Coordinates of C-alpha atoms in Angstrom, one line a residue:
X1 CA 7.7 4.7 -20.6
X2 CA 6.8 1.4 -21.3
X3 CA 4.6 -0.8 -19.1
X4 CA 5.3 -4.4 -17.9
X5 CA 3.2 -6.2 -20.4
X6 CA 1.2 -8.9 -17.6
X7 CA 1.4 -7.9 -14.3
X8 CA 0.7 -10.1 -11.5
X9 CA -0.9 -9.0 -8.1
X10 CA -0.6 -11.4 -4.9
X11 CA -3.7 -10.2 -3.0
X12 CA -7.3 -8.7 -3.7
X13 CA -8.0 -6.6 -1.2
X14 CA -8.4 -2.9 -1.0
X15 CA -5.1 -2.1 -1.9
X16 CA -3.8 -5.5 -4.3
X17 CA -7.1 -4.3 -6.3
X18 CA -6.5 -0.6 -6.6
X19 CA -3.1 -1.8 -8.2
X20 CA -4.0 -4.1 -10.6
X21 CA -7.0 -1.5 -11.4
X22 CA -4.1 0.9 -12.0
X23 CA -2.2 -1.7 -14.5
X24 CA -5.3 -2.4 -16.3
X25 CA -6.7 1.4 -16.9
X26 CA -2.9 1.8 -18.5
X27 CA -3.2 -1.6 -21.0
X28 CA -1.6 -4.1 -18.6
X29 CA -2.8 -7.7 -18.7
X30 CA -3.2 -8.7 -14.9
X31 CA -3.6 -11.6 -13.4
X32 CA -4.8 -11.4 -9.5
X33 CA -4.2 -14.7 -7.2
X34 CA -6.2 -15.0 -4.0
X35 CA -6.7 -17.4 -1.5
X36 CA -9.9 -19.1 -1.9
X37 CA -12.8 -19.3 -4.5
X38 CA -14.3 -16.9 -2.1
X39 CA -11.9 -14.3 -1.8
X40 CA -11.7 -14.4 -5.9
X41 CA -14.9 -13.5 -6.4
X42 CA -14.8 -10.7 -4.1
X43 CA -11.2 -9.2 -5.5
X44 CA -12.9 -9.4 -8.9
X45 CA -16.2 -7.9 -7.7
X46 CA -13.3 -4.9 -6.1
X47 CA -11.4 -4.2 -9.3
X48 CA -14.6 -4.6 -11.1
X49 CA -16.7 -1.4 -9.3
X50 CA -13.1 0.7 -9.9
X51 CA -13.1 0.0 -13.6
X52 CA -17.1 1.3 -13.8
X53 CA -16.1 4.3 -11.8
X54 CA -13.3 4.8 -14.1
X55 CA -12.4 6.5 -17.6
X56 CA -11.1 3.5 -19.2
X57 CA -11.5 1.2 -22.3
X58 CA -14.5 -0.9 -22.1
X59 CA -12.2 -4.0 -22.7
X60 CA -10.0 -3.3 -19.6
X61 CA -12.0 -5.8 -18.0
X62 CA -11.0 -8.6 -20.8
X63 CA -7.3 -8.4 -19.5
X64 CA -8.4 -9.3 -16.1
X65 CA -8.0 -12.6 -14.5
X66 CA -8.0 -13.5 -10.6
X67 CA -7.9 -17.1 -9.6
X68 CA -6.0 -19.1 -6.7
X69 CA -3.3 -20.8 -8.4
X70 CA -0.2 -19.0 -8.1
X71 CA 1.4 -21.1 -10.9
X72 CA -0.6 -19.0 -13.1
X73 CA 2.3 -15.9 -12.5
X74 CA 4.7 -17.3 -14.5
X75 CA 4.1 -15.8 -17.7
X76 CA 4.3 -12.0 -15.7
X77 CA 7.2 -9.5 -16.3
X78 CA 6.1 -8.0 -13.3
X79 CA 4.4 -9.0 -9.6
X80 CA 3.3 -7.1 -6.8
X81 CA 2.7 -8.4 -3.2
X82 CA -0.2 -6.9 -1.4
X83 CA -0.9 -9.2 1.6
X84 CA -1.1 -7.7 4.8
X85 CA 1.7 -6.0 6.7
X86 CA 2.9 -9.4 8.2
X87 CA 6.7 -9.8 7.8
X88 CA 6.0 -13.6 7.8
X89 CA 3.8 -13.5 5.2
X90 CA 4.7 -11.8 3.0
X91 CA 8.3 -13.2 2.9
X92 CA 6.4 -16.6 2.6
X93 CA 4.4 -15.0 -0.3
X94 CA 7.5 -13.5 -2.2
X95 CA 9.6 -16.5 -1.9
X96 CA 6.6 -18.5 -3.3
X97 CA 5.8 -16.1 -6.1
X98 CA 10.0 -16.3 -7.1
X99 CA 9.2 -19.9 -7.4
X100 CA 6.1 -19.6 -10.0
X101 CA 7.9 -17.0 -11.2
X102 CA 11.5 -16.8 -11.4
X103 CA 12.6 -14.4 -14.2
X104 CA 9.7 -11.9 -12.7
X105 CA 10.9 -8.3 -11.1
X106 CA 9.2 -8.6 -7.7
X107 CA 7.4 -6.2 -5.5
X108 CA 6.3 -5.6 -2.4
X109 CA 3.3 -2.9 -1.4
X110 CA 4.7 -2.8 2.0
X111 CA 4.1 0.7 3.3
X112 CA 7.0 0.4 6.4
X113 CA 8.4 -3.3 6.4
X114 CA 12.0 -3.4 5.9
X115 CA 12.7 -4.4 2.0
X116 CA 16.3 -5.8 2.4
X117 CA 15.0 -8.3 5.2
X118 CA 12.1 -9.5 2.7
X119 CA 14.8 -9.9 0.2
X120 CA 16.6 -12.2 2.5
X121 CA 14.7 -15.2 1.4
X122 CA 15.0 -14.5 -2.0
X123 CA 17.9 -15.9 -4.1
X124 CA 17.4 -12.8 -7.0
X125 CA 17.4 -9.4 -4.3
X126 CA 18.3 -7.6 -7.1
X127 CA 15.3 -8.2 -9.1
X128 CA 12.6 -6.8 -5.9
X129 CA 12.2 -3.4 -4.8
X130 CA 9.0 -1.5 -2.9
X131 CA 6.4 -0.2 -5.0
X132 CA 4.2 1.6 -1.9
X133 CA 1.1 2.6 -3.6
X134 CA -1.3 5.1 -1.4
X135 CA -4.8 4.5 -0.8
X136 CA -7.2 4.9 -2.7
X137 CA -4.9 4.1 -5.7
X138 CA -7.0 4.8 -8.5
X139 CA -7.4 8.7 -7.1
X140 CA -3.6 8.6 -5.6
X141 CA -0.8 10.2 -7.8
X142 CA 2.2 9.3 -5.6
X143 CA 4.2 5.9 -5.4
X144 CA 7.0 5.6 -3.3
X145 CA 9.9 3.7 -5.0
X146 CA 11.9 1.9 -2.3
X147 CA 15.4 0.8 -2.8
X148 CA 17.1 -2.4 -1.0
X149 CA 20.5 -2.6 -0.8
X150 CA 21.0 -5.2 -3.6
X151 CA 18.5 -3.6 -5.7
X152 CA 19.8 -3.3 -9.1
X153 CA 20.4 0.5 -10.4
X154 CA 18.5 -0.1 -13.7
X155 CA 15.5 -1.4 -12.0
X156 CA 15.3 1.4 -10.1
X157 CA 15.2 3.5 -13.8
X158 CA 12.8 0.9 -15.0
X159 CA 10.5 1.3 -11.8
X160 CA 10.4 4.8 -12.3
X161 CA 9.0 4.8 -16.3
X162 CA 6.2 2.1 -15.1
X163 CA 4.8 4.7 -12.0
X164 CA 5.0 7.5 -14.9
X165 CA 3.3 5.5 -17.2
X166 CA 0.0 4.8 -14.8
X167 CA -0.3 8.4 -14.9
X168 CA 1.7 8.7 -11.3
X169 CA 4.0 10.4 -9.8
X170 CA 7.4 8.2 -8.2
X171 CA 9.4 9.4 -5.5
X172 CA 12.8 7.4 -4.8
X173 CA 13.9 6.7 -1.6
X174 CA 16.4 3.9 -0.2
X175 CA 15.6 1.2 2.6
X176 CA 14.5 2.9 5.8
X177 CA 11.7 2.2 8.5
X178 CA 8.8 3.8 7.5
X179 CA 10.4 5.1 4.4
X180 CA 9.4 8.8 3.4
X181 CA 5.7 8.7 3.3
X182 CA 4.8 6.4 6.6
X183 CA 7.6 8.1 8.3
X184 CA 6.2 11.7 7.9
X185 CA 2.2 10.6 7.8
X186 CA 2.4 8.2 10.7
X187 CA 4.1 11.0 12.8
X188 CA 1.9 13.9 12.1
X189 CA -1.3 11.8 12.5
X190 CA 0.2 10.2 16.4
X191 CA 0.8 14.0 17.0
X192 CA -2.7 14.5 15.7
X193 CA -3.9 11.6 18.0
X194 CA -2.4 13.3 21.8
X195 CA -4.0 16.5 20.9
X196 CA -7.4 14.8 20.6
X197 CA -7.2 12.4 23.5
X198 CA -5.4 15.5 25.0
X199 CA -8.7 17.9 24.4
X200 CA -7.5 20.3 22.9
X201 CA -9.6 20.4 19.7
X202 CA -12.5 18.1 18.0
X203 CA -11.1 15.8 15.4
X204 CA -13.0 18.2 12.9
X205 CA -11.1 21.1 13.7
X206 CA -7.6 19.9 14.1
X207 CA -8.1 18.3 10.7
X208 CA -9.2 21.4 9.3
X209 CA -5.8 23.2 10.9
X210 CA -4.0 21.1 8.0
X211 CA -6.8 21.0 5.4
X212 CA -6.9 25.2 5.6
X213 CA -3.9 25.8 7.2
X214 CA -1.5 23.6 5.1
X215 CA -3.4 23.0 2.2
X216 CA -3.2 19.1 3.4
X217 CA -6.3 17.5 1.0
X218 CA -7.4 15.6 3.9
X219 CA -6.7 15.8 7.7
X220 CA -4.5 13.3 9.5
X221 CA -7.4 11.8 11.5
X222 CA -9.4 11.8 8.3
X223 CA -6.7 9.6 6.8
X224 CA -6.0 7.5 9.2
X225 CA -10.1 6.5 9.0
X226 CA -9.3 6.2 4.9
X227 CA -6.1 3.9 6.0
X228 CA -7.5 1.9 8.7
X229 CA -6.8 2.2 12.6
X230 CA -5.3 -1.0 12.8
X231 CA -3.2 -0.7 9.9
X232 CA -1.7 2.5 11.7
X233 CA -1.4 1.0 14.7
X234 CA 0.8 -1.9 13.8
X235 CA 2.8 0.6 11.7
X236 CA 3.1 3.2 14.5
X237 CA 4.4 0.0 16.5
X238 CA 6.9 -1.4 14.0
X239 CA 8.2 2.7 13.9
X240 CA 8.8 2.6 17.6
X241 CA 10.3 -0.1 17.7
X242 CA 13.2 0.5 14.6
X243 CA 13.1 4.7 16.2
X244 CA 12.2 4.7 19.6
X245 CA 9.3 6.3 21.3
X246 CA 8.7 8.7 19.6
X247 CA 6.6 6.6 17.7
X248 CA 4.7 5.1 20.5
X249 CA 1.0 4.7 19.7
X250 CA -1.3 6.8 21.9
X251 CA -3.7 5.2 24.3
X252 CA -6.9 6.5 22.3
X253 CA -5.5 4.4 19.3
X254 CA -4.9 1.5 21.1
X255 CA -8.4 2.1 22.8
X256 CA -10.2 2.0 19.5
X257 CA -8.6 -0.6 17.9
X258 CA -9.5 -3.0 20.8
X259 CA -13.3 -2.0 20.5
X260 CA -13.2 -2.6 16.5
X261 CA -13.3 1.5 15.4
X262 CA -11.2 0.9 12.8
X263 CA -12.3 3.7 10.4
X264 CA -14.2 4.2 7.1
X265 CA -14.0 0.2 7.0
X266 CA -15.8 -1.0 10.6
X267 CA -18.0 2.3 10.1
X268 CA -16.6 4.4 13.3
X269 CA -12.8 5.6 14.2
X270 CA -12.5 9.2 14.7
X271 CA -15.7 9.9 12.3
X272 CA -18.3 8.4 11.7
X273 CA -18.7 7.2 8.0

């Protein structure tokens, strides 16, 4: 199980820096482009607080470098997009990235985006995939391996050693909206959703009916707070519109969304944090 030996991460936010946290803690050197000087300092200042929290080497921190030049990723065996779920941007972000960095395996952290239309763009498909890491990352064992059609079969074997060698679990599962993990979550947290606008529990208790019940470590409301409101709402919304209504965000969702509850992040969704 060997690791890519410089990893590059398109994206410092939450998620872009639980990744390359994850890359570093196993002996990675990352590199982490951003936008602006900005947005730099905060990715590093991200990564930076999960390294002090965490049981690694005291040098991890020496094999980190975030800065805006994208050029920077051509040295990388390896990079990960992390920008937010916009199919515009991160097309435009991968298709840049296979510029910088054209002998690079790329991968996208898209959690429900289609990965053979973001391979469209690209002239090597068979050199991307989806690597869906689950928030928080640091504390997450599971990463869903997704599989275009043009993917190549050995990079789906290499894929596989990389997840095992960050101490993680991988799951395979081929091009589909929503893949395994959204697919399932998304549903059982909507379902979650009616019964609460619906009344017929408190958020606390109908998380506990899966925390108790199903041994669930955290409730679906709970995790949607953890996820963000308004990243579940624009994936219940891509669902329903690849597998019909079913999918169809509930009006409470919508409701706090639009007043900026958006979970453990604004403060306020269906707890208060």
């Amino acid at each position: 199980m060997t690791l890519p030996a410089t990893v590059g991460v398109v994206g410092g936010g939450r998620m872009g820096a639980g990744i390359a946290y994850a890359f570093l803690a196993a002996g990675s050197e990352v590199i982490v482009v951003e936008s602006s000087a900005q947005t730099v300092e905060a990715a590093r200042e991200r990564v930076q607080r999960s390294l002090n929290r965490g049981a690694v080497p005291s040098t991890a921190a020496q094999r980190l470098r975030v800065m805006t030049e994208p050029s920077a990723l051509g040295g990388c065996d390896l990079v990960v997009e992390a920008v937010p779920e916009d199919p515009a941007l991160k097309a435009e972000v991968l298709a840049g990235v296979e510029k910088h960095a054209p002998g690079a395996v790329l991968a996208t952290n898209t959690s429900s985006l289609s990965i053979d239309a973001l391979a469209a763009g690209l002239d090597a498909p068979e050199r991307f995939l989806g690597l869906h890491f689950f928030n928080p990352v640091p504390v997450s064992d599971l990463v869903e391996i997704v599989v275009g059609a043009r993917t190549a079969p050995d990079l789906v074997d290499r894929a596989r050693g990389w997840v095992e060698a960050l101490g993680k679990s991988p799951i395979v599962v081929h091009d589909t909206p929503g893949f395994a993990s959204s697919r399932l979550g998304v549903h059982l947290a909507l379902e979650a959703m009616r019964m609460l606008e619906e009344g017929v529990a408190s958020a606390a208790d109908i998380d506990t009916a899966m925390t108790l019940g199903y041994r669930h470590p955290t409730g679906p409301l709970r995790t949607t707070d953890l996820v963000g409101l308004d990243v579940r709402l624009a994936i219940a919304e891509h669902l329903a519109r690849e597998l019909g209504p079913r999918f169809e965000p509930p009006a409470i969702l919508r409701d706090l969304v639009a007043a900026g509850h958006l979970g453990r992040k604004s403060g306020q969704g269906f707890f208060t944090w």
